[in-house]
Short mmCIF file of C-alpha atoms in Angstrom, two decimals:
data_model
loop_
_atom_site.label_atom_id
_atom_site.label_comp_id
_atom_site.label_asym_id
_atom_site.label_seq_id
_atom_site.Cartn_x
_atom_site.Cartn_y
_atom_site.Cartn_z
CA UNK R 882 -120.79 -60.10 131.92
CA UNK R 883 -121.22 -63.96 131.83
CA UNK R 884 -123.97 -65.52 129.80
CA UNK R 885 -125.36 -68.31 132.04
CA UNK R 886 -127.67 -69.45 129.20
CA UNK R 887 -124.63 -70.80 127.06
CA UNK R 888 -124.62 -74.38 126.85
CA UNK R 889 -121.72 -76.39 128.44
CA UNK R 890 -121.50 -78.32 125.36
CA UNK R 891 -120.51 -75.23 123.36
CA UNK R 892 -117.08 -75.67 125.02
CA UNK R 893 -116.63 -79.22 123.76
CA UNK R 894 -115.29 -80.01 120.18
CA UNK R 895 -118.33 -81.26 118.12
CA UNK R 896 -116.71 -84.74 117.41
CA UNK R 897 -116.75 -85.37 121.14
CA UNK R 898 -120.07 -84.46 121.65
CA UNK R 899 -121.26 -86.47 118.72
CA UNK R 900 -119.59 -89.67 119.83
CA UNK R 901 -121.14 -89.32 123.57
CA UNK R 902 -124.56 -88.62 122.04
CA UNK R 903 -124.40 -91.73 119.78
CA UNK R 904 -123.27 -94.05 122.64
CA UNK R 905 -125.78 -92.61 125.31
CA UNK R 906 -128.47 -92.32 122.81
CA UNK R 907 -128.13 -96.08 122.05
CA UNK R 908 -128.25 -96.89 125.82
CA UNK R 909 -131.34 -94.82 126.37
CA UNK R 910 -132.84 -96.62 123.47
CA UNK R 911 -131.94 -100.12 125.20
CA UNK R 912 -133.20 -98.86 128.54
CA UNK R 913 -136.59 -97.69 126.97
CA UNK R 914 -136.85 -101.12 125.29
CA UNK R 915 -136.30 -102.89 128.63
CA UNK R 916 -138.93 -100.71 130.14
CA UNK R 917 -141.26 -101.71 127.38
CA UNK R 918 -141.53 -98.27 125.88
CA UNK R 919 -140.00 -99.38 122.64
CA UNK R 920 -140.37 -102.60 120.69
CA UNK R 921 -143.28 -104.14 122.57
CA UNK R 922 -142.34 -107.56 124.11
CA UNK R 923 -139.49 -107.88 121.88
CA UNK R 924 -137.74 -104.86 122.86
CA UNK R 925 -136.82 -106.40 126.05
CA UNK R 926 -134.17 -108.50 124.40
CA UNK R 927 -132.81 -105.91 122.04
CA UNK R 928 -129.58 -105.54 124.29
CA UNK R 929 -128.86 -109.34 124.19
CA UNK R 930 -129.65 -109.50 120.34
CA UNK R 931 -127.24 -106.36 119.99
CA UNK R 932 -124.59 -108.23 121.79
CA UNK R 933 -125.02 -111.45 119.97
CA UNK R 934 -124.63 -109.49 116.57
CA UNK R 935 -122.20 -106.92 117.35
CA UNK R 936 -120.16 -107.85 120.36
CA UNK R 937 -116.68 -109.23 120.06
CA UNK R 938 -116.78 -112.91 120.93
CA UNK R 939 -113.90 -115.23 121.30
CA UNK R 940 -115.84 -118.15 120.01
CA UNK R 941 -116.60 -116.43 116.65
CA UNK R 942 -112.87 -115.28 116.42
CA UNK R 943 -111.81 -119.04 116.93
CA UNK R 944 -114.31 -120.08 114.40
CA UNK R 945 -112.79 -117.59 111.73
CA UNK R 946 -109.24 -118.61 112.50
CA UNK R 947 -110.16 -122.36 112.30
CA UNK R 948 -112.01 -122.14 108.93
CA UNK R 949 -109.84 -119.52 107.46
CA UNK R 950 -112.65 -117.33 106.44
CA UNK R 951 -113.33 -113.85 107.82
CA UNK R 952 -117.08 -112.74 106.83
CA UNK R 953 -117.28 -108.84 106.84
CA UNK R 954 -120.37 -109.09 108.97
CA UNK R 955 -118.12 -110.84 111.58
CA UNK R 956 -115.16 -108.35 111.42
CA UNK R 957 -117.66 -105.58 111.87
CA UNK R 958 -117.90 -106.62 115.40
CA UNK R 959 -114.49 -105.02 116.06
CA UNK R 960 -115.76 -101.60 115.05
CA UNK R 961 -119.35 -101.96 116.50
CA UNK R 962 -118.74 -103.13 119.96
CA UNK R 963 -117.56 -99.85 121.66
CA UNK R 964 -121.21 -98.52 121.16
CA UNK R 965 -122.92 -101.30 123.12
CA UNK R 966 -122.87 -101.48 126.73
CA UNK R 967 -123.84 -103.86 129.34
CA UNK R 968 -125.95 -101.27 131.24
CA UNK R 969 -126.70 -97.82 132.10
CA UNK R 970 -123.78 -97.28 134.62
CA UNK R 971 -121.33 -98.74 132.17
CA UNK R 972 -122.39 -96.56 129.12
CA UNK R 973 -122.53 -93.51 131.61
CA UNK R 974 -118.98 -93.90 132.76
CA UNK R 975 -117.69 -94.13 129.27
CA UNK R 976 -119.58 -90.98 128.26
CA UNK R 977 -118.19 -89.22 131.20
CA UNK R 978 -114.53 -90.36 130.29
CA UNK R 979 -115.20 -89.50 126.52
CA UNK R 980 -116.46 -85.88 127.60
CA UNK R 981 -113.56 -85.12 129.95
CA UNK R 982 -110.62 -86.77 128.07
CA UNK R 983 -112.05 -86.00 124.61
CA UNK R 984 -112.06 -82.29 125.37
CA UNK R 985 -108.51 -82.40 126.01
CA UNK R 986 -107.32 -84.41 123.17
CA UNK R 987 -109.69 -83.16 120.45
CA UNK R 988 -108.59 -79.49 121.18
CA UNK R 989 -105.18 -80.56 120.10
CA UNK R 990 -105.83 -83.29 117.63
CA UNK R 991 -107.70 -82.90 114.30
CA UNK R 992 -111.13 -84.46 114.10
CA UNK R 993 -109.68 -87.39 112.05
CA UNK R 994 -106.74 -88.04 114.45
CA UNK R 995 -109.33 -88.06 117.44
CA UNK R 996 -111.55 -90.58 115.99
CA UNK R 997 -108.49 -92.70 114.68
CA UNK R 998 -107.30 -92.82 118.39
CA UNK R 999 -110.52 -93.94 119.58
CA UNK R 1000 -111.49 -96.55 116.94
CA UNK R 1001 -108.07 -97.77 116.25
CA UNK R 1002 -107.32 -98.36 119.87
CA UNK R 1003 -110.70 -100.01 120.29
CA UNK R 1004 -109.92 -102.43 117.24
CA UNK R 1005 -106.61 -103.14 118.74
CA UNK R 1006 -108.05 -103.72 122.16
CA UNK R 1007 -110.29 -106.33 120.72
CA UNK R 1008 -107.74 -108.18 119.01
CA UNK R 1009 -105.68 -108.26 122.34
CA UNK R 1010 -109.03 -109.59 123.98
CA UNK R 1011 -109.29 -112.29 121.43
CA UNK R 1012 -105.57 -113.18 120.87
CA UNK R 1013 -104.22 -113.24 124.38
CA UNK R 1014 -107.44 -114.36 126.27
CA UNK R 1015 -109.89 -117.20 126.15
CA UNK R 1016 -112.58 -115.51 127.53
CA UNK R 1017 -116.42 -116.82 127.73
CA UNK R 1018 -117.83 -113.28 128.06
CA UNK R 1019 -118.43 -110.93 125.27
CA UNK R 1020 -116.33 -107.65 124.74
CA UNK R 1021 -118.56 -104.79 124.83
CA UNK R 1022 -118.51 -101.00 125.52
CA UNK R 1023 -116.17 -98.14 124.77
CA UNK R 1024 -113.52 -98.54 127.39
CA UNK R 1025 -110.60 -99.77 125.08
CA UNK R 1026 -111.39 -96.58 122.99
CA UNK R 1027 -111.28 -94.50 126.09
CA UNK R 1028 -108.14 -95.93 127.26
CA UNK R 1029 -106.64 -95.02 123.85
CA UNK R 1030 -107.82 -91.48 124.73
CA UNK R 1031 -106.01 -91.98 127.94
CA UNK R 1032 -102.84 -92.96 125.90
CA UNK R 1033 -103.23 -89.93 123.82
CA UNK R 1034 -103.56 -87.53 127.02
CA UNK R 1035 -100.58 -89.50 128.24
CA UNK R 1036 -98.62 -88.46 125.13
CA UNK R 1037 -99.43 -84.59 125.59
CA UNK R 1038 -98.41 -84.96 129.18
CA UNK R 1039 -95.23 -86.45 127.98
CA UNK R 1040 -94.64 -83.51 125.55
CA UNK R 1041 -95.61 -81.01 128.16
CA UNK R 1042 -92.94 -82.53 130.51
CA UNK R 1043 -90.25 -82.80 127.93
CA UNK R 1044 -90.79 -79.03 126.87
CA UNK R 1045 -90.70 -78.07 130.84
CA UNK R 1046 -87.71 -80.29 131.46
CA UNK R 1047 -89.91 -82.10 134.22
CA UNK R 1048 -90.01 -85.69 135.23
CA UNK R 1049 -91.93 -87.54 132.39
CA UNK R 1050 -92.87 -90.45 134.59
CA UNK R 1051 -95.71 -88.39 136.13
CA UNK R 1052 -97.52 -88.44 132.87
CA UNK R 1053 -98.08 -92.17 133.66
CA UNK R 1054 -99.84 -91.63 136.86
CA UNK R 1055 -103.50 -91.87 135.38
CA UNK R 1056 -103.18 -94.83 133.58
CA UNK R 1057 -101.22 -96.49 136.59
CA UNK R 1058 -104.03 -95.60 138.97
CA UNK R 1059 -106.75 -96.81 136.60
CA UNK R 1060 -104.73 -100.21 135.61
CA UNK R 1061 -104.46 -100.74 139.61
CA UNK R 1062 -108.11 -100.32 140.06
CA UNK R 1063 -108.73 -102.53 137.18
CA UNK R 1064 -106.52 -105.47 138.35
CA UNK R 1065 -108.29 -105.40 141.85
CA UNK R 1066 -111.61 -105.75 140.19
CA UNK R 1067 -110.26 -108.38 137.86
CA UNK R 1068 -108.94 -110.35 140.81
CA UNK R 1069 -112.31 -110.10 142.42
CA UNK R 1070 -114.13 -111.31 139.38
CA UNK R 1071 -111.59 -113.75 138.03
CA UNK R 1072 -111.84 -112.14 134.62
CA UNK R 1073 -108.89 -110.31 132.96
CA UNK R 1074 -110.17 -109.96 129.51
CA UNK R 1075 -111.23 -106.43 129.82
CA UNK R 1076 -107.94 -105.51 131.50
CA UNK R 1077 -106.05 -106.77 128.46
CA UNK R 1078 -108.41 -105.01 125.85
CA UNK R 1079 -107.96 -101.69 127.83
CA UNK R 1080 -104.25 -101.89 128.27
CA UNK R 1081 -103.94 -102.65 124.53
CA UNK R 1082 -106.16 -99.71 123.91
CA UNK R 1083 -103.99 -97.49 125.96
CA UNK R 1084 -100.75 -98.74 124.21
CA UNK R 1085 -102.32 -98.15 120.83
CA UNK R 1086 -103.43 -94.54 121.57
CA UNK R 1087 -100.09 -93.68 123.01
CA UNK R 1088 -98.04 -95.20 120.09
CA UNK R 1089 -100.39 -93.71 117.57
CA UNK R 1090 -100.16 -90.31 118.96
CA UNK R 1091 -96.53 -90.06 117.73
CA UNK R 1092 -97.90 -90.19 114.11
CA UNK R 1093 -101.35 -88.37 114.18
CA UNK R 1094 -100.77 -85.69 116.81
CA UNK R 1095 -99.94 -82.26 115.31
CA UNK R 1096 -96.26 -82.41 114.19
CA UNK R 1097 -96.05 -85.93 115.42
CA UNK R 1098 -94.72 -87.54 112.26
CA UNK R 1099 -91.98 -85.21 111.86
CA UNK R 1100 -91.21 -85.60 115.60
CA UNK R 1101 -91.23 -89.36 114.98
CA UNK R 1102 -88.66 -89.00 112.08
CA UNK R 1103 -86.42 -86.60 113.90
CA UNK R 1104 -86.27 -89.03 116.88
CA UNK R 1105 -85.54 -92.00 114.58
CA UNK R 1106 -82.74 -89.98 112.80
CA UNK R 1107 -81.27 -89.39 116.09
CA UNK R 1108 -80.75 -92.98 116.96
#
């Protein structure tokens, strides 16, 4: 007999729930502040202040390169920006992707491996953003980390296809569809910075999976010896 009182979150790995709660909790805080429920009159500008302090900004990266100094509080931007979003819909979609993809990835990967895929992908996505683009817009949001999870999911599909002896190109169907949609919106908006960040995140998540997935390091060494 089914227990209809069981929370749907019980089926999700705790690390996935924790990451989603942190991101959505911060967004709810910004929504409450904008509505005047938190922080008084100053709360209206909390999101903007957070972006100024914690988003990845090309001008900050250019300043660091020009001066040859890398203050920790500025480098911290590469780690904190995935937690800040441009609005409720932006954050909600990121949370949905984390819950859906995170469940599939975290059920196979260890907790540390899951967090490594998300945050290393986010960091590399931010580096791709500042190195290859000259965008006047701040980089915020968890999409580069989410695309890292898509990379990990693609890796799992590749391993399944290899075990079944089926076509491996099907594993790239999800990223192909998402990239096509993103390119369309980038053409409409004239801004390709997020596309570069997200695709870099995907490539990082896929490559990292060869090392951090269960048996991944041994599999990588075996393939290198075969070559």
